[in-house]
CSV table of C-alpha atoms in Angstrom, one decimal:
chain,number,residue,atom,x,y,z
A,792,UNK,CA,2.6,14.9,11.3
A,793,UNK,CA,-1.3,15.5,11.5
A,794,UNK,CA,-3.6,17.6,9.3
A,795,UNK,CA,-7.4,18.1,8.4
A,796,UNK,CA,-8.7,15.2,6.5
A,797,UNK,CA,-9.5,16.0,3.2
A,798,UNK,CA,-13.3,16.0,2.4
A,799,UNK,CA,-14.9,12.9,0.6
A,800,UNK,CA,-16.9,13.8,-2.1
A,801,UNK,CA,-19.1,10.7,-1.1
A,802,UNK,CA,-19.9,12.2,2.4
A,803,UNK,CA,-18.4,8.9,4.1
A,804,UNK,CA,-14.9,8.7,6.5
A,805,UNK,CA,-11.8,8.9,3.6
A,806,UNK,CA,-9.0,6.7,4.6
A,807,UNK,CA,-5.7,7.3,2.4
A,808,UNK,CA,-4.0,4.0,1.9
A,809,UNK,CA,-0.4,3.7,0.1
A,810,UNK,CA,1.1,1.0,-0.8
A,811,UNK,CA,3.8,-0.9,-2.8
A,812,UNK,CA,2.3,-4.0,-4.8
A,813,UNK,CA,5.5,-5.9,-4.0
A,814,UNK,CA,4.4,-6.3,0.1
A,815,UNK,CA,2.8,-9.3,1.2
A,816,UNK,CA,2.0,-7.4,4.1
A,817,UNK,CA,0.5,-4.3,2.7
A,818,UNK,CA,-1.5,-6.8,0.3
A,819,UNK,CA,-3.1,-7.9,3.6
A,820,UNK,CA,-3.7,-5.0,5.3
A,821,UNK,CA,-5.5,-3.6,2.1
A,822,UNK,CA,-7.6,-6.8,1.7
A,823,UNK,CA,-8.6,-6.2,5.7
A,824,UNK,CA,-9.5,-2.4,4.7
A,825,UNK,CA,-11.4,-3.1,2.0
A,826,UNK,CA,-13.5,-5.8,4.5
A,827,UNK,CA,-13.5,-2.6,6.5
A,828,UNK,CA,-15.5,-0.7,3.5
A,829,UNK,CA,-18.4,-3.7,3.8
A,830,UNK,CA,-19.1,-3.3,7.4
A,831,UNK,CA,-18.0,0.6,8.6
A,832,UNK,CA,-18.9,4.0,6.7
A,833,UNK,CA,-15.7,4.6,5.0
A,834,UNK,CA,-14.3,5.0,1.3
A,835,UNK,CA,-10.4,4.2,0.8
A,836,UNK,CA,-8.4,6.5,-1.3
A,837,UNK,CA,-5.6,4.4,-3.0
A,838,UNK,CA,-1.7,6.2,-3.0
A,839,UNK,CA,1.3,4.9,-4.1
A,840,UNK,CA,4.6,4.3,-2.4
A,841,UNK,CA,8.0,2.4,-2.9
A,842,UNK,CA,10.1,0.5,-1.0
A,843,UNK,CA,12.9,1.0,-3.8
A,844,UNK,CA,12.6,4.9,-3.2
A,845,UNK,CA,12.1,4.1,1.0
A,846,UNK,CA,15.7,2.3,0.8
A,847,UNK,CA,17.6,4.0,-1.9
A,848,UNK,CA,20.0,5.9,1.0
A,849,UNK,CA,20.3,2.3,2.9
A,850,UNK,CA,21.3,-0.5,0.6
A,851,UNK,CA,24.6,-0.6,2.3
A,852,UNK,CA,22.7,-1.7,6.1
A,853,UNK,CA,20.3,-4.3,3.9
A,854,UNK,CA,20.6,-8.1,3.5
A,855,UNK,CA,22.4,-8.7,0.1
A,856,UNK,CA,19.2,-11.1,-0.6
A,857,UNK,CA,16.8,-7.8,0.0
A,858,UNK,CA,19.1,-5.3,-2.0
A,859,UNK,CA,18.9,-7.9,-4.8
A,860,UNK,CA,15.1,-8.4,-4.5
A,861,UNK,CA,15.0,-4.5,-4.5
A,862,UNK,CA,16.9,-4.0,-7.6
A,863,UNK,CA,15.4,-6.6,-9.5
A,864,UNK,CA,11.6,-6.5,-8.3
A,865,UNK,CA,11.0,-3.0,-6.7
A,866,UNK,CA,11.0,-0.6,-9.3
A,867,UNK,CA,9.6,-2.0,-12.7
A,868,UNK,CA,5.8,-2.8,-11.0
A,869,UNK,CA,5.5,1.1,-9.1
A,870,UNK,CA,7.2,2.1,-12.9
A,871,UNK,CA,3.9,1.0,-14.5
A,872,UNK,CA,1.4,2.0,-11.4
A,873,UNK,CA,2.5,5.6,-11.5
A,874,UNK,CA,2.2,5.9,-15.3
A,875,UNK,CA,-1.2,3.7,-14.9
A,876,UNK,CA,-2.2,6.2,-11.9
A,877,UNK,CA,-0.9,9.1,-14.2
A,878,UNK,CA,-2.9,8.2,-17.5
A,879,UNK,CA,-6.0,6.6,-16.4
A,880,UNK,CA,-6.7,8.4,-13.2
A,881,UNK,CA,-6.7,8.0,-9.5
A,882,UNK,CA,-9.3,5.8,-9.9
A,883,UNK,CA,-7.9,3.0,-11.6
A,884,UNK,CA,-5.2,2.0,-8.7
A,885,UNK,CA,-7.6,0.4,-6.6
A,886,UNK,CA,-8.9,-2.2,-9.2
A,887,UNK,CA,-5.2,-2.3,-10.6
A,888,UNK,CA,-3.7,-3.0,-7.4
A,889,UNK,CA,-6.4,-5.8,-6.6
A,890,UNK,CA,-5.7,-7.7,-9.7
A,891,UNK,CA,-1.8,-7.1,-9.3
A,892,UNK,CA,-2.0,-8.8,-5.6
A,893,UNK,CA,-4.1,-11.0,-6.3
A,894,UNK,CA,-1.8,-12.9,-8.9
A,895,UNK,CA,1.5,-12.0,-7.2
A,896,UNK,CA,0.2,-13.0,-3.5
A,897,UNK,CA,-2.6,-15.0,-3.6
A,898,UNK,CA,-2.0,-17.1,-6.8
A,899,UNK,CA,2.2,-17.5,-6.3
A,900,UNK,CA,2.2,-15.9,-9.7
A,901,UNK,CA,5.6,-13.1,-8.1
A,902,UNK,CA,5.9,-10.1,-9.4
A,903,UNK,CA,7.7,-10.6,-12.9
A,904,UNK,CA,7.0,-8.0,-15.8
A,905,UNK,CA,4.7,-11.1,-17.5
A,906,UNK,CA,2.2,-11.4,-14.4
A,907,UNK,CA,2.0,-7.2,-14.0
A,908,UNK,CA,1.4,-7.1,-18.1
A,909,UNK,CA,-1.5,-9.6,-17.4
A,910,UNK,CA,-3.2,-7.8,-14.1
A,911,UNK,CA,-3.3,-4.7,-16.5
A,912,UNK,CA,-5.4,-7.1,-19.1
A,913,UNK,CA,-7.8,-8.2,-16.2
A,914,UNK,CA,-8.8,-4.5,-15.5
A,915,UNK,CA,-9.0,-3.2,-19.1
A,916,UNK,CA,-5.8,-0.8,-18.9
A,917,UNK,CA,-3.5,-0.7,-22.1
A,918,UNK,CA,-0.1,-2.8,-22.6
A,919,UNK,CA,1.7,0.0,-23.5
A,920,UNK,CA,1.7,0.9,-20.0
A,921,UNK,CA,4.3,-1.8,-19.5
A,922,UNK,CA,6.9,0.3,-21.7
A,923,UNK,CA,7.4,2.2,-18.2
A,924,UNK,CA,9.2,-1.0,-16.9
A,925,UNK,CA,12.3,0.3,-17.1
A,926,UNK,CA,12.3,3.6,-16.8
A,927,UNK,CA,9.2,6.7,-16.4
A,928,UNK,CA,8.7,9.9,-17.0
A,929,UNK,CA,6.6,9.8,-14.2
A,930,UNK,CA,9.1,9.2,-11.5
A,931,UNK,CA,8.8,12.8,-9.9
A,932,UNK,CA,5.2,11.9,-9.3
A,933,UNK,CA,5.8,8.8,-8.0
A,934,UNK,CA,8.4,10.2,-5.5
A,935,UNK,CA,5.8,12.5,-4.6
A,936,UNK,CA,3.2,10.6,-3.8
A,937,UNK,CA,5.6,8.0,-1.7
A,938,UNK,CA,7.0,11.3,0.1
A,939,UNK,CA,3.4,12.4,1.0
A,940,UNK,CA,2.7,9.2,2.7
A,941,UNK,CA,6.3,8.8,4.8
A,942,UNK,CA,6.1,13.0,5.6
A,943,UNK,CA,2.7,11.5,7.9
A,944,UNK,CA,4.1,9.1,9.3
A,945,UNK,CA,7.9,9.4,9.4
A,946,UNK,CA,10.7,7.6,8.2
A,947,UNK,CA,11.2,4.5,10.0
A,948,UNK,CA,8.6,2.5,8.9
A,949,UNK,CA,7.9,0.4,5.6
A,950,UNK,CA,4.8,-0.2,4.2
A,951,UNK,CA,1.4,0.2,4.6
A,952,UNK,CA,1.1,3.4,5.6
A,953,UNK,CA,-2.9,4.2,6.5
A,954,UNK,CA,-3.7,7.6,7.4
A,955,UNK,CA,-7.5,8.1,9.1
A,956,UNK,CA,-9.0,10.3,10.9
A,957,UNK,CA,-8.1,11.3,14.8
A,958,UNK,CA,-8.8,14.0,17.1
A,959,UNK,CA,-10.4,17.0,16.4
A,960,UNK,CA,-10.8,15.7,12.5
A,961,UNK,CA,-7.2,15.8,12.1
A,962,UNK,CA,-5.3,13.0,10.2
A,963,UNK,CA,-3.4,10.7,11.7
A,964,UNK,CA,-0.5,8.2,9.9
A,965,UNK,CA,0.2,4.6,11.2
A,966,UNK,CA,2.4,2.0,9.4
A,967,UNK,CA,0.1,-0.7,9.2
A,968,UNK,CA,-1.4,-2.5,11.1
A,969,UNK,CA,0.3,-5.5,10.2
A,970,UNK,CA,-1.8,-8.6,10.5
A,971,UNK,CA,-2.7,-11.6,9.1
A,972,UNK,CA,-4.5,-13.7,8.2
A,973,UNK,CA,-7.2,-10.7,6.7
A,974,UNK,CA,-9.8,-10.2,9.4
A,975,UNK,CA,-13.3,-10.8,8.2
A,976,UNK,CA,-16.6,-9.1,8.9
A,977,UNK,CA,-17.1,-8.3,13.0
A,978,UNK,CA,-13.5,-9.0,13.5
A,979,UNK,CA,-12.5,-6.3,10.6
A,980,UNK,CA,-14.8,-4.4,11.9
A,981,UNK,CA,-13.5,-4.5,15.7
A,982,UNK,CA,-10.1,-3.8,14.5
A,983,UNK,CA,-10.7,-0.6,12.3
A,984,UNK,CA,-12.3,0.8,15.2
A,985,UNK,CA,-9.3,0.2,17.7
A,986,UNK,CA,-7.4,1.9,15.0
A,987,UNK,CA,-9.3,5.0,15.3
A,988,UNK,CA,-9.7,4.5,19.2
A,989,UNK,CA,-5.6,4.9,19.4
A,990,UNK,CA,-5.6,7.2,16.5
A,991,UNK,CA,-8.0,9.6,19.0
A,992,UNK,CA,-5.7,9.8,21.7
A,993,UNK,CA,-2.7,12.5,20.0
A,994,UNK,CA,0.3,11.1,22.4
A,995,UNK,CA,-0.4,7.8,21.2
A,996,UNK,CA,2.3,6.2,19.0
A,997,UNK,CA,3.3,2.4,18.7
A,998,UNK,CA,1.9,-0.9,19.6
A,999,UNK,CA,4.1,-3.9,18.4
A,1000,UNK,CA,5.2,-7.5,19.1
A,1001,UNK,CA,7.4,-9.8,16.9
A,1002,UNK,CA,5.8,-11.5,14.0
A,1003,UNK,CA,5.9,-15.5,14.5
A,1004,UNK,CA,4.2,-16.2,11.3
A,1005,UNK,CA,4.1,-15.5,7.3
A,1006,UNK,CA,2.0,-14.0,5.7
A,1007,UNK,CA,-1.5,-16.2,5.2
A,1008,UNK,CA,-3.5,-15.7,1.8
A,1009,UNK,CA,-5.7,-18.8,2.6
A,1010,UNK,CA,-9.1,-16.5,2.9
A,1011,UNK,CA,-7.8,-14.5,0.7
């Protein structure tokens, strides 16, 4: 499940990130990282996954409100990511997917094919990216690049998934962690570097507790 982190060309710690834009809970986790990036010595490396593609084999054991949301929501927004990722470069997903989340999650905007044609607008990538919607080219790449996230981590786990570095310099996959509100500053900070405390110790697998609260945008 581990392997040698892949070199960053900009000398600092590479943390691969991948995530689906439709999440609320990956949107945090990414806005936490990124806080990370401020206050620690480490460049994110932006990946995409799909929770369409993660469920595709379960529908039948899913809540008839979550197969719907799937079907309708899922796979038009990673459509137009992959062929953004694809055409533009890596580089573009991490500017992409801040303006997507921020006007699907933080603005209420959801994630209709209007308010993903306007998030490419806000970071200069072209409109006919959105003729992807429905259906890509690019869907072996975007399989791909979801399997090379879950074949870290394994298969019973949604997303984030955030691989960084463990033992020995080998890489090590988590889903999540799942928190919210987005910690700030020292508290990022404090939290990043209890991730790579448990990611240092190889037996190490699973802290969780029940969430009793939504996600929370507010300082966002």
């Amino acid at each position: 499940m581990s392997e040698q982190t892949p070199a960053s060309t900009s000398g600092k710690t590479p943390v691969d990130f991948w995530f689906d834009p439709l999440c609320p809970w990956a949107w945090m986790t990414s806005r936490w990282v990124l806080e990370v990036e401020k206050v620690r010595d480490i460049e994110v490396r932006w990946h995409l996954m799909s929770l369409a593609v993660l469920n595709e084999d379960k529908l039948d054991e899913l809540p008839e409100e979550y197969r719907e949301m799937l079907a309708t929501k899922a796979w038009g927004p990673v459509r137009v990511v992959i062929a953004a990722q694809q055409e533009h470069g890596a580089e573009v997903l991490g500017d992409l997917y801040t303006a997507l989340g921020t006007r699907v999650h933080n603005q209420g905007e959801g994630i209709e094919k209007e308010v993903v044609a306007r998030a490419l607008k806000d970071v200069g990538l072209p409109e006919s990216l959105m003729d992807h919607w429905d259906s890509t080219p690019y869907e072996p790449e975007l399989r791909a690049s979801h399997k090379e996230g879950i074949d870290k981590v394994g298969q019973e786990v949604g997303t984030p998934v955030i691989a960084v570095p463990g033992a020995d310099g080998e890489q090590i996959a988590f889903f999540g962690p799942v928190v919210t509100p987005a910690p700030k500053g020292e508290d990022a900070a404090r939290l990043w570097d209890g991730t790579l405390l448990v990611a240092s110790v190889p037996g190490f697998y699973e802290i969780k507790r029940s969430r009793t609260q939504g996600p929370d945008f507010s300082n966002l």
